[in-house]
PDB file of C-alpha atoms and ligand atoms in Angstrom:
ATOM      1  CA  MET A   1      37.831 -32.188  -6.020  1.00 93.00           C
ATOM      2  CA  ASN A   2      35.002 -33.060  -3.400  1.00 98.00           C
ATOM      3  CA  TYR A   3      32.302 -31.266  -2.534  1.00 98.00           C
ATOM      4  CA  GLN A   4      29.203 -31.024  -0.588  1.00 98.00           C
ATOM      5  CA  VAL A   5      26.158 -29.553  -1.380  1.00 98.00           C
ATOM      6  CA  VAL A   6      23.434 -27.755   0.931  1.00 99.00           C
ATOM      7  CA  ILE A   7      20.000 -27.774  -0.718  1.00 99.00           C
ATOM      8  CA  PRO A   8      17.681 -25.848   0.643  1.00 99.00           C
ATOM      9  CA  ALA A   9      14.154 -27.088   0.064  1.00 99.00           C
ATOM     10  CA  ALA A  10      12.489 -25.235   3.424  1.00 98.00           C
ATOM     11  CA  GLY A  11      10.583 -22.773   1.271  1.00 98.00           C
ATOM     12  CA  GLN A  12       6.367 -22.734   0.766  1.00 98.00           C
ATOM     13  CA  GLY A  13       6.352 -22.085  -2.752  1.00 98.00           C
ATOM     14  CA  LYS A  14       3.943 -19.028  -2.282  1.00 98.00           C
ATOM     15  CA  ARG A  15       4.445 -17.535  -5.803  1.00 98.00           C
ATOM     16  CA  MET A  16       3.945 -21.163  -7.570  1.00 98.00           C
ATOM     17  CA  ASN A  17       0.308 -21.339  -5.952  1.00 98.00           C
ATOM     18  CA  ALA A  18       0.284 -25.130  -6.081  1.00 97.00           C
ATOM     19  CA  GLY A  19      -1.521 -25.440  -2.622  1.00 97.00           C
ATOM     20  CA  LYS A  20       1.577 -27.167  -1.374  1.00 98.00           C
ATOM     21  CA  ASN A  21       5.768 -26.907  -1.274  1.00 98.00           C
ATOM     22  CA  LYS A  22       6.178 -26.874  -5.190  1.00 98.00           C
ATOM     23  CA  GLN A  23       9.606 -29.283  -4.290  1.00 98.00           C
ATOM     24  CA  PHE A  24       6.378 -31.963  -3.923  1.00 98.00           C
ATOM     25  CA  ILE A  25       5.499 -31.009  -7.472  1.00 98.00           C
ATOM     26  CA  LYS A  26       5.894 -34.331 -10.347  1.00 98.00           C
ATOM     27  CA  LEU A  27       7.359 -33.512 -13.441  1.00 98.00           C
ATOM     28  CA  GLN A  28       7.022 -36.853 -15.529  1.00 97.00           C
ATOM     29  CA  SER A  29       5.847 -38.478 -12.666  1.00 97.00           C
ATOM     30  CA  ILE A  30       9.064 -37.987 -10.618  1.00 98.00           C
ATOM     31  CA  PRO A  31       8.585 -34.656  -7.748  1.00 98.00           C
ATOM     32  CA  VAL A  32      10.775 -31.808  -8.388  1.00 98.00           C
ATOM     33  CA  ILE A  33      12.737 -32.316  -5.343  1.00 99.00           C
ATOM     34  CA  ILE A  34      14.218 -36.005  -6.519  1.00 98.00           C
ATOM     35  CA  HIS A  35      14.548 -34.553  -9.762  1.00 98.00           C
ATOM     36  CA  THR A  36      17.312 -32.132  -8.270  1.00 98.00           C
ATOM     37  CA  LEU A  37      18.921 -34.687  -5.903  1.00 98.00           C
ATOM     38  CA  ARG A  38      19.375 -37.166  -8.490  1.00 98.00           C
ATOM     39  CA  VAL A  39      21.895 -34.921 -10.366  1.00 98.00           C
ATOM     40  CA  PHE A  40      24.323 -34.507  -7.453  1.00 98.00           C
ATOM     41  CA  GLU A  41      23.628 -38.231  -6.049  1.00 98.00           C
ATOM     42  CA  LYS A  42      24.835 -39.836  -9.734  1.00 98.00           C
ATOM     43  CA  ASP A  43      28.576 -37.112  -9.442  1.00 98.00           C
ATOM     44  CA  PRO A  44      30.990 -38.957  -8.019  1.00 98.00           C
ATOM     45  CA  HIS A  45      32.839 -35.775  -6.791  1.00 98.00           C
ATOM     46  CA  CYS A  46      29.504 -34.961  -4.803  1.00 98.00           C
ATOM     47  CA  SER A  47      30.342 -36.535  -1.487  1.00 98.00           C
ATOM     48  CA  GLY A  48      27.437 -35.184   0.847  1.00 98.00           C
ATOM     49  CA  ILE A  49      24.138 -33.724   0.469  1.00 98.00           C
ATOM     50  CA  ILE A  50      22.478 -31.527   3.079  1.00 99.00           C
ATOM     51  CA  LEU A  51      19.063 -31.210   2.715  1.00 99.00           C
ATOM     52  CA  VAL A  52      17.151 -28.030   4.225  1.00 99.00           C
ATOM     53  CA  ILE A  53      13.483 -29.195   4.900  1.00 99.00           C
ATOM     54  CA  ASN A  54      10.373 -27.604   6.683  1.00 98.00           C
ATOM     55  CA  LYS A  55      10.004 -29.964  10.231  1.00 98.00           C
ATOM     56  CA  ASP A  56       6.440 -30.652   9.186  1.00 98.00           C
ATOM     57  CA  GLU A  57       7.340 -31.806   6.291  1.00 98.00           C
ATOM     58  CA  GLN A  58      10.391 -34.006   7.364  1.00 98.00           C
ATOM     59  CA  GLU A  59       7.996 -37.751   6.993  1.00 98.00           C
ATOM     60  CA  GLU A  60       7.234 -36.693   3.345  1.00 98.00           C
ATOM     61  CA  PHE A  61      10.914 -35.745   2.456  1.00 98.00           C
ATOM     62  CA  GLU A  62      11.910 -39.472   4.460  1.00 98.00           C
ATOM     63  CA  LYS A  63       9.142 -41.337   2.657  1.00 98.00           C
ATOM     64  CA  LEU A  64      10.378 -39.682  -1.174  1.00 98.00           C
ATOM     65  CA  LEU A  65      14.250 -40.881  -0.330  1.00 98.00           C
ATOM     66  CA  ALA A  66      13.325 -43.773   1.114  1.00 98.00           C
ATOM     67  CA  THR A  67      11.437 -44.386  -2.371  1.00 98.00           C
ATOM     68  CA  TYR A  68      13.453 -43.354  -4.688  1.00 98.00           C
ATOM     69  CA  ASN A  69      16.458 -44.652  -2.956  1.00 98.00           C
ATOM     70  CA  ILE A  70      18.657 -41.671  -2.597  1.00 98.00           C
ATOM     71  CA  GLN A  71      21.573 -42.380  -0.467  1.00 98.00           C
ATOM     72  CA  LYS A  72      23.862 -39.459  -0.334  1.00 98.00           C
ATOM     73  CA  VAL A  73      21.722 -37.046   1.914  1.00 98.00           C
ATOM     74  CA  THR A  74      23.967 -37.666   5.009  1.00 98.00           C
ATOM     75  CA  SER A  75      21.794 -34.593   7.180  1.00 97.00           C
ATOM     76  CA  LEU A  76      18.119 -33.397   7.165  1.00 98.00           C
ATOM     77  CA  VAL A  77      17.972 -30.422   8.649  1.00 98.00           C
ATOM     78  CA  HIS A  78      15.588 -27.802   9.472  1.00 98.00           C
ATOM     79  CA  GLY A  79      14.942 -24.760   7.674  1.00 98.00           C
ATOM     80  CA  GLY A  80      14.208 -20.942   9.097  1.00 98.00           C
ATOM     81  CA  SER A  81      12.024 -18.201   7.902  1.00 98.00           C
ATOM     82  CA  GLU A  82      14.171 -16.973   4.880  1.00 98.00           C
ATOM     83  CA  ARG A  83      16.100 -18.471   2.311  1.00 98.00           C
ATOM     84  CA  GLN A  84      19.193 -17.567   3.890  1.00 98.00           C
ATOM     85  CA  HIS A  85      18.056 -18.797   7.322  1.00 98.00           C
ATOM     86  CA  SER A  86      17.758 -21.989   5.637  1.00 98.00           C
ATOM     87  CA  VAL A  87      20.996 -22.037   4.008  1.00 98.00           C
ATOM     88  CA  TYR A  88      22.935 -21.005   7.309  1.00 98.00           C
ATOM     89  CA  ASN A  89      20.980 -24.273   9.036  1.00 98.00           C
ATOM     90  CA  GLY A  90      22.371 -26.182   6.596  1.00 98.00           C
ATOM     91  CA  LEU A  91      25.966 -25.383   6.665  1.00 98.00           C
ATOM     92  CA  GLN A  92      26.337 -25.892  10.359  1.00 98.00           C
ATOM     93  CA  ASN A  93      26.475 -29.655   8.603  1.00 98.00           C
ATOM     94  CA  VAL A  94      29.099 -29.489   6.529  1.00 98.00           C
ATOM     95  CA  ARG A  95      31.621 -32.112   7.624  1.00 95.00           C
ATOM     96  CA  ASN A  96      34.965 -32.932   5.892  1.00 94.00           C
ATOM     97  CA  SER A  97      34.807 -30.923   2.997  1.00 96.00           C
ATOM     98  CA  GLU A  98      36.546 -27.690   1.735  1.00 98.00           C
ATOM     99  CA  ILE A  99      33.996 -27.097  -0.683  1.00 98.00           C
ATOM    100  CA  VAL A 100      30.210 -26.031  -0.146  1.00 98.00           C
ATOM    101  CA  LEU A 101      27.781 -25.418  -2.740  1.00 99.00           C
ATOM    102  CA  VAL A 102      24.180 -24.190  -2.302  1.00 99.00           C
ATOM    103  CA  HIS A 103      21.444 -25.136  -4.938  1.00 99.00           C
ATOM    104  CA  ASP A 104      17.829 -24.535  -4.756  1.00 98.00           C
ATOM    105  CA  GLY A 105      15.732 -27.628  -4.639  1.00 98.00           C
ATOM    106  CA  ALA A 106      13.673 -25.884  -7.089  1.00 98.00           C
ATOM    107  CA  ARG A 107      16.419 -25.845  -9.810  1.00 98.00           C
ATOM    108  CA  PRO A 108      16.452 -29.361 -10.921  1.00 98.00           C
ATOM    109  CA  PHE A 109      17.925 -28.770 -14.461  1.00 98.00           C
ATOM    110  CA  VAL A 110      21.692 -27.904 -13.513  1.00 98.00           C
ATOM    111  CA  LYS A 111      24.303 -30.012 -15.797  1.00 98.00           C
ATOM    112  CA  VAL A 112      27.326 -31.605 -14.008  1.00 98.00           C
ATOM    113  CA  GLU A 113      29.529 -30.314 -16.556  1.00 98.00           C
ATOM    114  CA  PHE A 114      28.821 -26.899 -15.196  1.00 98.00           C
ATOM    115  CA  ILE A 115      29.104 -28.404 -11.741  1.00 98.00           C
ATOM    116  CA  HIS A 116      32.031 -29.104 -12.222  1.00 98.00           C
ATOM    117  CA  LYS A 117      33.281 -25.808 -13.753  1.00 98.00           C
ATOM    118  CA  LEU A 118      32.102 -24.214 -10.651  1.00 98.00           C
ATOM    119  CA  VAL A 119      34.040 -26.375  -8.137  1.00 98.00           C
ATOM    120  CA  LYS A 120      37.066 -25.705  -9.905  1.00 98.00           C
ATOM    121  CA  ALA A 121      36.938 -22.142 -10.039  1.00 98.00           C
ATOM    122  CA  ALA A 122      35.905 -22.133  -6.229  1.00 98.00           C
ATOM    123  CA  VAL A 123      39.170 -24.085  -5.910  1.00 98.00           C
ATOM    124  CA  GLU A 124      41.281 -21.718  -7.177  1.00 98.00           C
ATOM    125  CA  ASN A 125      39.612 -18.437  -6.430  1.00 98.00           C
ATOM    126  CA  GLY A 126      37.276 -18.944  -3.042  1.00 98.00           C
ATOM    127  CA  ALA A 127      33.945 -18.389  -4.463  1.00 98.00           C
ATOM    128  CA  ALA A 128      32.132 -18.636  -8.048  1.00 98.00           C
ATOM    129  CA  ILE A 129      28.538 -18.729  -8.753  1.00 98.00           C
ATOM    130  CA  LEU A 130      26.593 -19.968 -11.940  1.00 98.00           C
ATOM    131  CA  ALA A 131      25.363 -17.427 -14.272  1.00 98.00           C
ATOM    132  CA  VAL A 132      24.394 -16.241 -17.543  1.00 98.00           C
ATOM    133  CA  PRO A 133      23.971 -13.248 -19.827  1.00 98.00           C
ATOM    134  CA  VAL A 134      20.703 -11.359 -19.386  1.00 98.00           C
ATOM    135  CA  LYS A 135      19.404 -10.915 -22.967  1.00 97.00           C
ATOM    136  CA  ASP A 136      16.251  -8.794 -22.090  1.00 97.00           C
ATOM    137  CA  THR A 137      16.557  -5.058 -22.227  1.00 97.00           C
ATOM    138  CA  ILE A 138      16.534  -3.953 -18.785  1.00 97.00           C
ATOM    139  CA  LYS A 139      15.123  -0.819 -18.137  1.00 98.00           C
ATOM    140  CA  ARG A 140      14.424   1.316 -13.872  1.00 98.00           C
ATOM    141  CA  ALA A 141      11.112   2.386 -13.473  1.00 98.00           C
ATOM    142  CA  SER A 142       9.546   4.128 -10.601  1.00 98.00           C
ATOM    143  CA  ILE A 143       6.698   3.163  -8.470  1.00 97.00           C
ATOM    144  CA  ASP A 144       3.706   4.856 -10.832  1.00 97.00           C
ATOM    145  CA  LEU A 145       6.190   2.679 -14.397  1.00 98.00           C
ATOM    146  CA  HIS A 146       7.808   5.883 -15.602  1.00 98.00           C
ATOM    147  CA  VAL A 147      11.098   4.581 -16.969  1.00 98.00           C
ATOM    148  CA  ASN A 148      13.935   6.448 -15.359  1.00 98.00           C
ATOM    149  CA  GLU A 149      16.775   5.077 -17.682  1.00 98.00           C
ATOM    150  CA  THR A 150      17.632   1.935 -19.882  1.00 98.00           C
ATOM    151  CA  VAL A 151      20.174  -0.048 -18.172  1.00 97.00           C
ATOM    152  CA  GLU A 152      23.442  -0.574 -20.186  1.00 96.00           C
ATOM    153  CA  ARG A 153      23.303  -4.723 -20.235  1.00 95.00           C
ATOM    154  CA  SER A 154      26.512  -5.489 -21.317  1.00 95.00           C
ATOM    155  CA  GLY A 155      28.099  -6.901 -18.345  1.00 96.00           C
ATOM    156  CA  LEU A 156      24.392  -8.055 -16.688  1.00 98.00           C
ATOM    157  CA  TRP A 157      24.359 -11.633 -15.424  1.00 98.00           C
ATOM    158  CA  ALA A 158      21.274 -13.487 -14.340  1.00 98.00           C
ATOM    159  CA  VAL A 159      22.524 -15.092 -11.514  1.00 98.00           C
ATOM    160  CA  GLN A 160      21.779 -19.023 -11.037  1.00 98.00           C
ATOM    161  CA  THR A 161      22.440 -21.981  -8.214  1.00 98.00           C
ATOM    162  CA  PRO A 162      24.826 -23.866  -7.536  1.00 98.00           C
ATOM    163  CA  GLN A 163      27.286 -21.401  -6.044  1.00 98.00           C
ATOM    164  CA  ALA A 164      30.413 -22.694  -4.788  1.00 99.00           C
ATOM    165  CA  PHE A 165      32.474 -21.285  -1.981  1.00 98.00           C
ATOM    166  CA  HIS A 166      35.339 -22.694   0.679  1.00 98.00           C
ATOM    167  CA  VAL A 167      33.471 -23.688   3.232  1.00 98.00           C
ATOM    168  CA  SER A 168      35.435 -21.014   5.266  1.00 98.00           C
ATOM    169  CA  VAL A 169      34.768 -17.976   3.065  1.00 98.00           C
ATOM    170  CA  LEU A 170      31.028 -18.953   3.475  1.00 98.00           C
ATOM    171  CA  THR A 171      30.802 -19.118   7.140  1.00 98.00           C
ATOM    172  CA  ALA A 172      32.474 -16.346   7.737  1.00 98.00           C
ATOM    173  CA  ALA A 173      30.451 -14.336   5.038  1.00 98.00           C
ATOM    174  CA  HIS A 174      27.003 -15.768   6.848  1.00 98.00           C
ATOM    175  CA  GLU A 175      28.315 -15.479  10.394  1.00 98.00           C
ATOM    176  CA  GLN A 176      29.040 -11.239   9.293  1.00 98.00           C
ATOM    177  CA  ALA A 177      25.758 -11.154   7.760  1.00 98.00           C
ATOM    178  CA  ARG A 178      24.529 -12.596  10.936  1.00 98.00           C
ATOM    179  CA  ARG A 179      26.097  -9.962  13.016  1.00 98.00           C
ATOM    180  CA  GLU A 180      25.329  -7.052  10.793  1.00 98.00           C
ATOM    181  CA  GLN A 181      21.395  -8.398  10.363  1.00 98.00           C
ATOM    182  CA  TYR A 182      21.920  -8.457   6.494  1.00 98.00           C
ATOM    183  CA  LEU A 183      19.529 -10.132   4.427  1.00 98.00           C
ATOM    184  CA  GLY A 184      21.088 -11.050   0.580  1.00 97.00           C
ATOM    185  CA  THR A 185      19.095 -12.826  -2.092  1.00 95.00           C
ATOM    186  CA  ASP A 186      21.725 -15.646  -2.606  1.00 97.00           C
ATOM    187  CA  GLU A 187      25.768 -16.030  -0.727  1.00 98.00           C
ATOM    188  CA  ALA A 188      27.516 -14.699  -2.699  1.00 98.00           C
ATOM    189  CA  SER A 189      25.976 -11.447  -1.964  1.00 98.00           C
ATOM    190  CA  LEU A 190      27.236 -11.968   1.335  1.00 98.00           C
ATOM    191  CA  VAL A 191      30.628 -12.759   0.216  1.00 98.00           C
ATOM    192  CA  GLU A 192      30.729  -9.888  -1.217  1.00 98.00           C
ATOM    193  CA  ARG A 193      30.441  -7.880   1.569  1.00 98.00           C
ATOM    194  CA  LEU A 194      33.021  -9.271   3.170  1.00 98.00           C
ATOM    195  CA  PRO A 195      34.397  -8.313   0.803  1.00 97.00           C
ATOM    196  CA  ARG A 196      35.824 -11.118  -1.065  1.00 98.00           C
ATOM    197  CA  GLN A 197      36.015 -11.554  -5.501  1.00 98.00           C
ATOM    198  CA  VAL A 198      33.108 -13.980  -6.705  1.00 98.00           C
ATOM    199  CA  THR A 199      33.814 -15.661 -10.062  1.00 98.00           C
ATOM    200  CA  ILE A 200      31.289 -15.912 -12.828  1.00 98.00           C
ATOM    201  CA  VAL A 201      31.529 -19.189 -14.501  1.00 98.00           C
ATOM    202  CA  GLU A 202      29.083 -19.042 -17.980  1.00 98.00           C
ATOM    203  CA  GLY A 203      26.206 -21.843 -17.401  1.00 98.00           C
ATOM    204  CA  ASP A 204      22.720 -22.324 -19.660  1.00 98.00           C
ATOM    205  CA  TYR A 205      19.651 -21.195 -19.885  1.00 98.00           C
ATOM    206  CA  LEU A 206      17.711 -24.340 -19.093  1.00 98.00           C
ATOM    207  CA  ASN A 207      18.965 -24.373 -15.674  1.00 98.00           C
ATOM    208  CA  ILE A 208      15.897 -22.530 -14.639  1.00 98.00           C
ATOM    209  CA  LYS A 209      14.411 -22.173 -11.421  1.00 98.00           C
ATOM    210  CA  LEU A 210      10.359 -23.639 -10.743  1.00 98.00           C
ATOM    211  CA  THR A 211       9.040 -20.269  -9.441  1.00 98.00           C
ATOM    212  CA  THR A 212       5.464 -19.745 -11.006  1.00 98.00           C
ATOM    213  CA  GLN A 213       3.050 -21.964 -12.651  1.00 98.00           C
ATOM    214  CA  ASP A 214       4.885 -20.746 -16.463  1.00 98.00           C
ATOM    215  CA  ASP A 215       7.776 -22.554 -15.238  1.00 98.00           C
ATOM    216  CA  LEU A 216       5.797 -25.575 -15.304  1.00 98.00           C
ATOM    217  CA  LEU A 217       5.276 -25.847 -18.915  1.00 98.00           C
ATOM    218  CA  PHE A 218       9.247 -24.917 -19.600  1.00 98.00           C
ATOM    219  CA  ALA A 219      10.217 -27.777 -16.999  1.00 98.00           C
ATOM    220  CA  GLU A 220       7.881 -30.254 -18.915  1.00 97.00           C
ATOM    221  CA  ALA A 221       9.554 -29.029 -22.486  1.00 97.00           C
ATOM    222  CA  ILE A 222      13.205 -29.272 -20.703  1.00 98.00           C
ATOM    223  CA  LEU A 223      12.297 -32.707 -19.650  1.00 97.00           C
ATOM    224  CA  LYS A 224      11.375 -33.700 -22.610  1.00 95.00           C
ATOM    225  CA  ASN A 225      14.932 -33.319 -24.478  1.00 91.00           C
ATOM    226  CA  TRP A 226      16.632 -34.290 -21.237  1.00 88.00           C
ATOM    227  CA  LYS A 227      19.440 -36.444 -21.855  1.00 76.00           C
ATOM    228  CA  SER A 228      21.197 -37.865 -18.098  1.00 65.00           C
TER     229      SER A 228
HETATM  230  N1  CTP B 301      14.241 -21.649   0.605  1.00 58.91           N
HETATM  231  C1  CTP B 301      14.294 -22.551   2.004  1.00 58.91           C
HETATM  232  N2  CTP B 301      13.398 -22.026   2.862  1.00 58.91           N
HETATM  233  C2  CTP B 301      13.316 -20.526   2.825  1.00 58.91           C
HETATM  234  C3  CTP B 301      12.678 -20.160   1.797  1.00 58.91           C
HETATM  235  C4  CTP B 301      13.299 -20.699   0.594  1.00 58.91           C
HETATM  236  O1  CTP B 301      14.812 -23.855   2.116  1.00 58.91           O
HETATM  237  N3  CTP B 301      12.706 -20.163   4.132  1.00 58.91           N
HETATM  238  C5  CTP B 301      14.327 -22.409  -0.522  1.00 58.91           C
HETATM  239  C6  CTP B 301      12.752 -22.868  -0.900  1.00 58.91           C
HETATM  240  O2  CTP B 301      12.346 -24.459  -1.317  1.00 58.91           O
HETATM  241  C7  CTP B 301      13.770 -22.750  -2.895  1.00 58.91           C
HETATM  242  C8  CTP B 301      15.105 -22.263  -2.647  1.00 58.91           C
HETATM  243  O3  CTP B 301      14.954 -22.024  -1.608  1.00 58.91           O
HETATM  244  O4  CTP B 301      13.456 -24.352  -3.071  1.00 58.91           O
HETATM  245  C9  CTP B 301      14.466 -20.764  -3.789  1.00 58.91           C
HETATM  246  O5  CTP B 301      13.621 -20.106  -2.986  1.00 58.91           O
HETATM  247  P1  CTP B 301      12.383 -19.693  -3.803  1.00 58.91           P
HETATM  248  O6  CTP B 301      12.423 -20.399  -5.265  1.00 58.91           O
HETATM  249  O7  CTP B 301      12.162 -18.730  -3.519  1.00 58.91           O
HETATM  250  O8  CTP B 301      10.817 -21.026  -2.667  1.00 58.91           O
HETATM  251  P2  CTP B 301       9.995 -20.234  -2.048  1.00 58.91           P
HETATM  252  O9  CTP B 301      10.477 -19.742  -1.206  1.00 58.91           O
HETATM  253  O10 CTP B 301       9.455 -21.658  -1.454  1.00 58.91           O
HETATM  254  O11 CTP B 301       9.060 -20.036  -3.263  1.00 58.91           O
HETATM  255  P3  CTP B 301       8.033 -18.504  -2.780  1.00 58.91           P
HETATM  256  O12 CTP B 301       9.318 -17.504  -2.648  1.00 58.91           O
HETATM  257  O13 CTP B 301       7.218 -18.386  -4.027  1.00 58.91           O
HETATM  258  O14 CTP B 301       7.395 -18.324  -1.579  1.00 58.91           O
HETATM  259 MG1   MG B 302      10.760 -17.751  -1.570  1.00 58.91          MG
END
């Protein structure tokens, strides 16, 4: 089944502290956003990419798309103040597709086999997310750092992107969140509130999001062993 993907890349990258949007940081001489776009460019099931960007970075993004010959971007859309607003803007530009994926521009190491598993689950269930079991022991603590409890680890999942949906499901979830002024940290949290069941597809630990400087060290190590 074919799909379209909304890629939010309109953040500031504040926690990365690189003095620019982290999408433009180079890994093995190639910008992060190009690594991410290439995954979908190469996937024959991806019929279009909606790239969400900052208005004042449009020229830079257009240059990169031309330089690296990225052909599948059907729309360059301007983002909003929060990730959720950026995704909403992108979603308005999905055309002729039953399935939409949302995938962070800052998550360049997703494997196509997981994308296909995810799409299959979304076709069957309406909503599916990629996640991995939590490996660490998790504790809840008060603001003054006293432990309140150790959270039972079984059943805890660290959630990634892509997240995949029937377009009608994600649209309904976003419209409801707007009406209720709810801001979530991922798309699935909006869908859960519909309410509607969300299915987990188990991914791998290499699909990291580049958030802080340390992640760039991991990213270089992942790329060294990357086969695509
Ligand atoms: N994003 C976006 N629009 C926003 C905020 C984030 O499109 N208003 C995008 C980012 O560009 C990134 C993805 O959403 O690809 C995940 O967000 P995050 O990792 O938080 O990136 P930033 O918001 O850029 O980073 P920070 O929170 O550290 O400023
Ligand atoms: Mg952010």
